[in-house]
Amino acid sequence: MKQNKNLMSLQLQVSDFLPASEDEKQGVVVMRESVSFWKDGFRRLRKNKLAMVSLVVIIAIMIFAFIIPSFYPYSYEQQIRGSENLGIMEYSKEELTRIQSGEKIFPHFLGTDSLGRDLMIRIMVGSKISLLVGIVASAIILVIGSTYGAIAGYFGGKVDMMMMRTVDIIYTIPDILIIILLSVTLKFPLQKLADNIQGFAWINTVGVGLISIFIVFSLLYWVGMARIVRSQVLALKEQEYVIAAKALGASDKRIIKKHLLTNSIGTLIVTTTLQIPSSIFTESYLSFLGLGVSAPMPSLGSLASQAIGGITSYPHRLLAPAVMISLIILSFNLLGDGLRDAFDPKLKN
Amino acid sequence: MMSNTLLDIKNLRLSFFTPAGEVKALNDVSISMQEGDVLGIVGESGSGKSVTAYSIMGLTAHPGKIIGGTIDFNGHRINEMSEKQMRKIRGKEVSMIFQDPMTSLNPVYTIGNQIREVIYLHTDLDKQQAYDRSVELLNLVGINDPEKRLKQYPHELSGGMRQRVMIAIALACEPKLLIADEPTTALDVTIQAQIIELMMELKRKINMSIIMITHDLGIVASMCTNIVVMYAGKVVEAGSIDEIFYNPKHEYTKGLLRSIPNIDSPSHERLIPIEGSPVDMLNPPVGCPFAPRCDKCMKICLKRMPEYTKISDTHKSACWMLQKEELERSKGVMK
Amino acid sequence: MSRYIIKRVISAIITLFLVATLTFFLMYLVPGGPFLAEKAPSPQTMKALEEKYGLDQPVGVQYTNYMKRLLKGDLGTSLKMRGQEVNHIIKTRFPISAKLGLCAVILAVSVGLPIGSFAALKRGKFLDRLIMFFSTLGMAVPGFVVATVLMYFFGVKLRVLPTFGLTSPLHYILPVIALAFYPTAYISRLMRSSMLDIIGQDYMRTAKAKGVSQFKSLFKHALRNAILPVVTYLGPMLASILTGSFIVEKVFTIPGLGNQFIGSITDRDYPLIMGTTIFLAFLLITMNVLVDIAYKIIDPRIKME
């Protein structure tokens, strides 16, 4: 009876006990919409403020490095006579008289160096070179590493063992020593190649230093990528859909391209993004040792190392490229971390 | 009453405060068990069965918080105890074994070290006594050559062995209650049977109670005395084993029972899965959580959570179907 | 275990052999051999020098001679510092670098480990964010910038610390900080993520369920597991400190092997470059083998084959 009262007090109606329709049932189900891997990843990336800020910074730096120099009034190698060693926003005497006579002179935002070159444009071009080094080197590493790793992982067995032994050995080579050694020595044969053999003159336009950096990176740094891709492929190979594709008669090439690489693409993007700052880091290191890009072409590393001698009088000359390097590396690192969290949570640790 | 109440959980409410919002993991959960009971808590993943068990140990993981209700265990008001007080109970009065014996033991310490740790924590035994006790425990859980095993690392043992070691650790201080969180899910079927048998044997030997958390109704049938069925953070039905298996009242329980194979049924008969998927705990429905998946769903089910209907002293269930019957019966009486 | 050690040592020998071979042929690529860098020697001197060093012989013979000398531990003679053996230069210069490097290792580990663990325990809190901010930043600033800024700020601006040479303990402070900067940042990040990983492990839950206190479960159960990835970083860390020492020794004018090496590059003193490279490669490869073996000993999970 007590139960009964209870029920009555709930003010139930007979109609409440009619069967609910399918629509009514579905109406209360708040299903989260199912999203694709990419959509979900981008959603997570957009939510990551740090990564988004980094992305904006990277885009800004790209504009600064690649677009602004093309219409900047000074060029990176132009030595303005009489304007040597200007401080921030300073003008030379000659420039001042010209200003007084009503001429408009574009300011030297960061002053000039000891040869009268505008530091601002040199930093822009330096950023461009550093970014190029990072991006091109990473692209080379990506291509070599992922091809090698995918082949080793896919074929497995003896092929894999041989290929990975090679990787193990290259991995244990102290890379920085070999890089220094290669940078020291490669310049000569490259120079010879560019000077003597037709069709290699382009080496001079790119610069021997830059080319040897690329060669060095592509010789040594792909092994990490190869290892990652291989382990991805090994894991994916056992997946049913790959076995199914094989059973349906798909060729090895198709399986590697269509199934294996597409599925490890998240890892590839993340690893490549994180490779860019590491290449820039190494380039700046080499430049500091005088082994980087050849003068007069500036890289951020060479700009900073040139400034070290005059640090007591012109600290901003070191600070500007140093801040730029750190900013580039930091934003790529943060973006890479963000990408990893968004697209490849497995890699997290 | 024949025996004493060992565990009494009343109107327990527990939420996880995640960045996405409050997840109401437990909603008015009441469970009680007597000394000597073997209580099975059944439900699918996310139903709150493990969360309930962890809250008894005072081990609610970080964003989770008890926001209401009480837990009384063996004379302690668990939910009001400090961490320090709780530590004295864990491993001594209530112990726990886990789903994956592969990862539940610390890989860098020997088996012996990990057994002795709990002995040192809760008893005054000296080194030699602790060693003897460890050997005794390993013998108890059926591990051969215990002296050798004590020196080995977890990775040198098989999964079944490790689960036996976990049981040995759990039983080291002869607890009143052993909570087993899906202790056989990660093991081979033959090993599963051995572990279950071992637990039952040990229960008799040291006179403890067991809470068995599982989604395997077969295990429940073979060892439990009572069953609690949970769905979406709520107890939807509770009763003795016979009551649940032979007289299920809630549609979800019925569904669960229909979904297990029966050796007596004709071979062409198909197993009936429960259609649909569990509710989104971030946005729990206002009505009965099972309603959207329920064949017998009524309009009221979507609007309001049903009260418990008491079927016997031990058997209760929360379903509008039962309320409806009750209502009709009382209306018939009134006529 | 012994099989593993043998395998590891053999592969190290192969690597070393490869490095030596590579070094030899790279030097061979330099036109005119090692002497062109010298200011245009007369043809007679050139010939005499070539004869003296056997450079007039075919590549194959030169290579075998070179390898034979290497096996005896003879790294050749410096060109710039006439008559000075590379072995001798290394013997006098290396201890200075080693001392500096050791201090940096100790600093990096003793600061990085606690900071990283602490950040993990305070996950998401202000202090965690602060620590992570600085360690992320620390990994983005090139070593030579760190060294120069430290020197400029403390040595030139504030004038509180010496910036030249290594004559007193005080002299060590700046170079050691500069050297340890990157590894410290790296270790604290590594330790944090490793610790977070371990805290979420099932056996930590087991420890809690046994009634182990938070403090003890951290020190006994978490730390020993969490430290394992840091041990694997020790090898790369030595390489990174070595690389850093080239710069730091140059910036702080420390007469160590790193400074010498950079000097030999600017001077194009090829035998010295070659000798130092091989010595440092030997050092790094040996250290890596030792670290790998140590790791196997610490982590019982790894099957002792």
Short mmCIF file of C-alpha atoms in Angstrom, two decimals, chain A:
data_model
loop_
_atom_site.label_atom_id
_atom_site.label_comp_id
_atom_site.label_asym_id
_atom_site.label_seq_id
_atom_site.Cartn_x
_atom_site.Cartn_y
_atom_site.Cartn_z
CA MET A 1 0.00 0.00 0.00
CA LYS A 2 2.84 2.29 0.76
CA GLN A 3 4.34 1.60 -2.61
CA ASN A 4 1.00 2.31 -4.17
CA LYS A 5 0.71 5.71 -2.56
CA ASN A 6 4.15 6.47 -3.72
CA LEU A 7 3.20 5.68 -7.26
CA MET A 8 0.05 7.75 -7.11
CA SER A 9 1.98 10.71 -5.84
CA LEU A 10 4.16 10.61 -8.90
CA GLN A 11 1.06 11.56 -10.87
CA LEU A 12 1.44 8.97 -13.51
CA GLN A 13 -0.96 8.63 -16.35
CA VAL A 14 -1.98 5.51 -18.14
CA SER A 15 -0.67 6.96 -21.39
CA ASP A 16 2.81 6.96 -19.89
CA PHE A 17 2.79 3.21 -19.97
CA LEU A 18 2.14 2.98 -23.68
CA PRO A 19 5.05 1.55 -25.64
CA ALA A 20 7.46 4.20 -26.86
CA SER A 21 8.06 4.47 -30.58
CA GLU A 22 11.48 3.91 -32.10
CA ASP A 23 11.75 7.63 -32.87
CA GLU A 24 11.06 8.55 -29.30
CA LYS A 25 13.72 6.13 -28.17
CA GLN A 26 16.28 7.51 -30.56
CA GLY A 27 15.36 11.04 -29.52
CA VAL A 28 16.97 10.62 -26.11
CA VAL A 29 20.10 9.04 -27.43
CA VAL A 30 22.66 11.77 -27.68
CA MET A 31 25.18 10.12 -29.90
CA ARG A 32 28.46 11.82 -30.45
CA GLU A 33 28.85 12.18 -34.17
CA SER A 34 31.37 9.80 -35.57
CA VAL A 35 34.29 11.61 -37.09
CA SER A 36 37.03 10.53 -39.44
CA PHE A 37 40.62 10.14 -38.32
CA TRP A 38 41.67 13.38 -40.00
CA LYS A 39 38.71 15.39 -38.87
CA ASP A 40 39.17 14.20 -35.34
CA GLY A 41 42.89 14.94 -35.48
CA PHE A 42 42.37 18.46 -36.79
CA ARG A 43 39.74 19.10 -34.17
CA ARG A 44 42.21 18.09 -31.47
CA LEU A 45 44.94 20.17 -33.09
CA ARG A 46 42.73 23.24 -33.22
CA LYS A 47 42.03 22.85 -29.53
CA ASN A 48 45.74 22.82 -28.73
CA LYS A 49 46.41 26.52 -28.25
CA LEU A 50 50.18 26.18 -28.05
CA ALA A 51 50.34 24.30 -31.34
CA MET A 52 48.05 26.78 -33.05
CA VAL A 53 50.10 29.73 -31.84
CA SER A 54 53.22 27.93 -33.09
CA LEU A 55 51.59 27.41 -36.46
CA VAL A 56 50.78 31.11 -36.71
CA VAL A 57 54.35 31.99 -35.71
CA ILE A 58 55.74 29.61 -38.33
CA ILE A 59 53.54 31.15 -41.02
CA ALA A 60 54.62 34.63 -39.94
CA ILE A 61 58.28 33.61 -40.07
CA MET A 62 57.75 32.07 -43.51
CA ILE A 63 56.30 35.36 -44.78
CA PHE A 64 59.16 37.23 -43.12
CA ALA A 65 61.75 34.95 -44.66
CA PHE A 66 60.37 34.18 -48.11
CA ILE A 67 58.11 37.06 -49.16
CA ILE A 68 59.27 40.31 -47.56
CA PRO A 69 62.89 40.09 -48.86
CA SER A 70 61.66 40.25 -52.47
CA PHE A 71 60.50 43.83 -52.08
CA TYR A 72 62.80 44.94 -49.29
CA PRO A 73 64.80 48.04 -50.34
CA TYR A 74 68.13 46.51 -49.29
CA SER A 75 69.71 43.25 -50.34
CA TYR A 76 71.60 40.90 -48.09
CA GLU A 77 74.94 41.32 -49.84
CA GLN A 78 74.67 45.04 -50.51
CA GLN A 79 77.40 46.93 -48.67
CA ILE A 80 76.30 50.47 -48.02
CA ARG A 81 79.38 52.58 -47.95
CA GLY A 82 79.66 54.88 -44.97
CA SER A 83 76.96 52.98 -43.12
CA GLU A 84 79.17 50.47 -41.32
CA ASN A 85 78.43 49.41 -37.75
CA LEU A 86 75.19 51.37 -37.37
CA GLY A 87 73.15 50.72 -34.25
CA ILE A 88 69.45 49.99 -34.09
CA MET A 89 67.48 52.54 -36.18
CA GLU A 90 70.59 54.64 -36.77
CA TYR A 91 71.43 56.45 -39.99
CA SER A 92 74.87 57.21 -41.35
CA LYS A 93 75.99 60.82 -41.77
CA GLU A 94 75.48 60.62 -45.47
CA GLU A 95 72.01 59.21 -45.07
CA LEU A 96 71.15 61.92 -42.58
CA THR A 97 72.12 64.69 -45.00
CA ARG A 98 70.03 63.00 -47.66
CA ILE A 99 67.09 62.88 -45.29
CA GLN A 100 67.54 66.54 -44.56
CA SER A 101 67.43 67.28 -48.25
CA GLY A 102 63.98 65.71 -48.28
CA GLU A 103 64.88 62.22 -49.47
CA LYS A 104 63.23 59.28 -47.86
CA ILE A 105 65.66 56.67 -46.58
CA PHE A 106 64.41 53.27 -45.48
CA PRO A 107 65.52 52.78 -41.87
CA HIS A 108 67.97 50.10 -40.74
CA PHE A 109 65.75 48.52 -38.13
CA LEU A 110 68.54 46.44 -36.69
CA GLY A 111 71.42 48.57 -37.84
CA THR A 112 74.20 47.33 -40.10
CA ASP A 113 77.21 45.08 -39.75
CA SER A 114 80.89 45.93 -40.04
CA LEU A 115 80.67 45.78 -43.84
CA GLY A 116 77.68 48.12 -43.96
CA ARG A 117 75.13 45.43 -44.73
CA ASP A 118 71.60 45.93 -43.43
CA LEU A 119 71.11 43.45 -40.60
CA MET A 120 67.34 43.20 -40.94
CA ILE A 121 67.48 41.83 -44.48
CA ARG A 122 70.33 39.56 -43.52
CA ILE A 123 68.24 38.08 -40.76
CA MET A 124 65.36 37.57 -43.18
CA VAL A 125 67.57 35.84 -45.70
CA GLY A 126 69.29 33.95 -42.89
CA SER A 127 65.91 32.69 -41.71
CA LYS A 128 65.11 31.68 -45.27
CA ILE A 129 68.33 29.70 -45.58
CA SER A 130 67.87 28.05 -42.19
CA LEU A 131 64.26 27.14 -42.98
CA LEU A 132 65.28 25.81 -46.38
CA VAL A 133 67.98 23.71 -44.80
CA GLY A 134 65.50 22.35 -42.28
CA ILE A 135 62.75 21.64 -44.76
CA VAL A 136 64.85 20.25 -47.60
CA ALA A 137 66.93 18.11 -45.25
CA SER A 138 63.80 16.76 -43.61
CA ALA A 139 62.26 16.02 -46.99
CA ILE A 140 65.36 14.11 -48.03
CA ILE A 141 65.36 12.21 -44.75
CA LEU A 142 61.66 11.48 -45.13
CA VAL A 143 62.03 10.05 -48.61
CA ILE A 144 65.11 7.95 -47.93
CA GLY A 145 64.10 6.84 -44.45
CA SER A 146 60.53 5.90 -45.20
CA THR A 147 61.38 4.06 -48.40
CA TYR A 148 64.14 2.12 -46.69
CA GLY A 149 62.09 1.39 -43.60
CA ALA A 150 59.01 0.40 -45.56
CA ILE A 151 60.97 -2.01 -47.74
CA ALA A 152 62.76 -3.58 -44.80
CA GLY A 153 59.61 -3.93 -42.75
CA TYR A 154 57.49 -5.19 -45.61
CA PHE A 155 59.78 -7.91 -46.87
CA GLY A 156 60.95 -8.95 -43.46
CA GLY A 157 63.14 -12.00 -42.97
CA LYS A 158 66.69 -11.89 -44.28
CA VAL A 159 66.21 -8.67 -46.24
CA ASP A 160 64.95 -6.94 -43.12
CA MET A 161 67.77 -8.31 -41.01
CA MET A 162 70.47 -7.19 -43.41
CA MET A 163 68.92 -3.77 -43.89
CA MET A 164 68.42 -3.16 -40.20
CA ARG A 165 71.94 -4.32 -39.31
CA THR A 166 73.17 -1.59 -41.64
CA VAL A 167 70.89 0.89 -39.92
CA ASP A 168 72.14 -0.22 -36.51
CA ILE A 169 75.71 0.41 -37.53
CA ILE A 170 75.00 3.82 -39.05
CA TYR A 171 73.03 4.58 -35.91
CA THR A 172 76.02 3.99 -33.67
CA ILE A 173 78.33 6.16 -35.78
CA PRO A 174 78.90 9.36 -33.80
CA ASP A 175 77.01 11.57 -36.22
CA ILE A 176 78.30 14.98 -35.28
CA LEU A 177 81.91 13.92 -35.76
CA ILE A 178 81.20 12.52 -39.18
CA ILE A 179 79.16 15.57 -40.08
CA ILE A 180 82.06 17.82 -39.18
CA LEU A 181 84.43 15.59 -41.08
CA LEU A 182 82.21 15.50 -44.14
CA SER A 183 81.66 19.23 -44.09
CA VAL A 184 85.38 19.77 -43.91
CA THR A 185 86.20 17.45 -46.77
CA LEU A 186 83.19 17.41 -49.08
CA LYS A 187 83.68 20.99 -50.15
CA PHE A 188 86.67 20.17 -52.30
CA PRO A 189 85.25 17.50 -54.58
CA LEU A 190 81.98 19.42 -54.82
CA GLN A 191 83.80 22.57 -55.83
CA LYS A 192 85.74 20.59 -58.41
CA LEU A 193 82.51 19.10 -59.72
CA ALA A 194 80.89 22.49 -60.04
CA ASP A 195 83.87 24.12 -61.72
CA ASN A 196 84.93 21.45 -64.12
CA ILE A 197 81.95 19.41 -65.20
CA GLN A 198 79.14 20.92 -67.16
CA GLY A 199 75.71 20.41 -65.78
CA PHE A 200 76.90 20.76 -62.21
CA ALA A 201 77.28 24.51 -62.27
CA TRP A 202 74.08 24.75 -60.23
CA ILE A 203 76.11 23.62 -57.26
CA ASN A 204 77.71 27.04 -57.19
CA THR A 205 74.36 28.83 -57.17
CA VAL A 206 73.10 26.80 -54.24
CA GLY A 207 76.46 26.94 -52.56
CA VAL A 208 78.89 24.16 -51.79
CA GLY A 209 78.34 24.52 -48.08
CA LEU A 210 74.60 24.03 -48.37
CA ILE A 211 74.96 21.03 -50.66
CA SER A 212 77.41 19.32 -48.35
CA ILE A 213 75.03 19.89 -45.45
CA PHE A 214 72.26 18.17 -47.41
CA ILE A 215 74.54 15.30 -48.35
CA VAL A 216 75.63 14.91 -44.75
CA PHE A 217 72.06 14.88 -43.46
CA SER A 218 70.84 12.47 -46.07
CA LEU A 219 73.74 10.12 -45.40
CA LEU A 220 73.29 9.90 -41.66
CA TYR A 221 69.98 11.15 -40.38
CA TRP A 222 67.56 8.93 -42.24
CA VAL A 223 68.18 5.97 -39.99
CA GLY A 224 65.88 7.16 -37.24
CA MET A 225 63.08 7.63 -39.73
CA ALA A 226 63.79 4.23 -41.26
CA ARG A 227 63.47 2.59 -37.85
CA ILE A 228 60.17 4.28 -37.07
CA VAL A 229 58.65 3.48 -40.44
CA ARG A 230 59.82 -0.10 -40.27
CA SER A 231 58.24 -0.73 -36.90
CA GLN A 232 55.02 0.89 -38.12
CA VAL A 233 55.00 -1.31 -41.18
CA LEU A 234 55.73 -4.41 -39.13
CA ALA A 235 52.77 -3.65 -36.89
CA LEU A 236 50.47 -2.81 -39.77
CA LYS A 237 51.54 -5.78 -41.82
CA GLU A 238 49.79 -8.10 -39.43
CA GLN A 239 46.51 -6.23 -39.78
CA GLU A 240 43.73 -8.14 -41.45
CA TYR A 241 43.18 -5.66 -44.24
CA VAL A 242 46.71 -6.08 -45.49
CA ILE A 243 46.36 -9.84 -45.45
CA ALA A 244 43.04 -9.42 -47.24
CA ALA A 245 44.61 -7.20 -49.88
CA LYS A 246 47.35 -9.77 -50.36
CA ALA A 247 44.84 -12.55 -50.68
CA LEU A 248 43.05 -10.53 -53.35
CA GLY A 249 46.24 -10.41 -55.38
CA ALA A 250 47.36 -6.83 -54.82
CA SER A 251 50.98 -6.25 -55.79
CA ASP A 252 53.67 -5.53 -53.21
CA LYS A 253 54.10 -2.02 -54.52
CA ARG A 254 50.41 -1.30 -54.24
CA ILE A 255 50.21 -2.66 -50.72
CA ILE A 256 53.17 -0.59 -49.56
CA LYS A 257 51.83 2.56 -51.15
CA LYS A 258 48.14 2.18 -50.56
CA HIS A 259 47.90 0.46 -47.23
CA LEU A 260 51.11 0.72 -45.33
CA LEU A 261 52.25 4.24 -46.06
CA THR A 262 48.79 5.78 -45.81
CA ASN A 263 48.35 4.23 -42.43
CA SER A 264 51.65 5.39 -41.08
CA ILE A 265 51.25 8.88 -42.52
CA GLY A 266 50.47 10.38 -39.12
CA THR A 267 53.76 9.15 -37.75
CA LEU A 268 55.58 10.39 -40.84
CA ILE A 269 54.16 13.89 -40.54
CA VAL A 270 55.03 14.11 -36.88
CA THR A 271 58.55 12.77 -37.25
CA THR A 272 59.25 15.06 -40.20
CA THR A 273 57.95 18.11 -38.38
CA LEU A 274 60.23 17.32 -35.48
CA GLN A 275 63.12 16.67 -37.86
CA ILE A 276 62.98 20.24 -39.21
CA PRO A 277 64.09 21.97 -35.99
CA SER A 278 66.72 19.34 -35.37
CA SER A 279 68.21 19.97 -38.84
CA ILE A 280 68.14 23.73 -38.25
CA PHE A 281 69.87 23.16 -34.94
CA THR A 282 72.63 21.15 -36.56
CA GLU A 283 73.06 23.69 -39.36
CA SER A 284 73.43 26.53 -36.89
CA TYR A 285 75.97 24.47 -34.99
CA LEU A 286 77.98 23.83 -38.14
CA SER A 287 77.77 27.49 -39.09
CA PHE A 288 79.13 28.42 -35.70
CA LEU A 289 82.12 26.19 -36.37
CA GLY A 290 82.51 27.87 -39.74
CA LEU A 291 81.38 24.78 -41.60
CA GLY A 292 77.90 25.85 -42.65
CA VAL A 293 76.72 27.81 -45.66
CA SER A 294 79.37 29.75 -47.56
CA ALA A 295 79.69 33.54 -47.30
CA PRO A 296 78.23 35.94 -48.26
CA MET A 297 75.08 33.91 -47.94
CA PRO A 298 73.91 34.24 -44.34
CA SER A 299 72.25 31.60 -42.23
CA LEU A 300 71.01 32.34 -38.75
CA GLY A 301 73.83 30.27 -37.34
CA SER A 302 76.54 32.11 -39.27
CA LEU A 303 74.99 35.49 -38.40
CA ALA A 304 75.06 34.62 -34.73
CA SER A 305 78.57 33.26 -34.82
CA GLN A 306 79.85 36.33 -36.67
CA ALA A 307 78.31 38.51 -33.98
CA ILE A 308 80.05 36.75 -31.12
CA GLY A 309 83.31 38.63 -31.57
CA GLY A 310 81.60 41.98 -31.12
CA ILE A 311 79.23 40.95 -28.37
CA THR A 312 80.43 43.61 -25.94
CA SER A 313 79.67 46.48 -28.31
CA TYR A 314 76.79 45.09 -30.35
CA PRO A 315 74.92 42.49 -28.33
CA HIS A 316 71.81 42.88 -30.49
CA ARG A 317 73.65 41.41 -33.47
CA LEU A 318 73.88 38.12 -31.63
CA LEU A 319 70.53 38.42 -29.94
CA ALA A 320 68.50 38.96 -33.10
CA PRO A 321 69.55 35.79 -34.98
CA ALA A 322 69.66 33.81 -31.72
CA VAL A 323 66.08 34.75 -30.88
CA MET A 324 65.07 33.91 -34.43
CA ILE A 325 66.65 30.44 -34.30
CA SER A 326 65.10 29.73 -30.92
CA LEU A 327 61.72 30.94 -32.12
CA ILE A 328 61.82 28.75 -35.21
CA ILE A 329 62.98 25.68 -33.32
CA LEU A 330 60.54 26.27 -30.48
CA SER A 331 57.53 26.71 -32.72
CA PHE A 332 58.37 23.66 -34.83
CA ASN A 333 58.89 21.60 -31.69
CA LEU A 334 55.60 22.72 -30.21
CA LEU A 335 53.75 22.21 -33.48
CA GLY A 336 55.32 18.77 -33.77
CA ASP A 337 54.23 17.89 -30.23
CA GLY A 338 50.74 19.14 -31.02
CA LEU A 339 50.59 17.12 -34.23
CA ARG A 340 51.73 14.07 -32.35
CA ASP A 341 49.08 14.46 -29.69
CA ALA A 342 46.46 15.04 -32.37
CA PHE A 343 47.34 12.41 -34.94
CA ASP A 344 49.53 9.87 -33.29
CA PRO A 345 48.82 9.35 -29.63
CA LYS A 346 50.72 6.08 -29.75
CA LEU A 347 53.99 7.94 -30.21
CA LYS A 348 53.48 9.96 -27.10
CA ASN A 349 56.04 8.31 -24.92
#
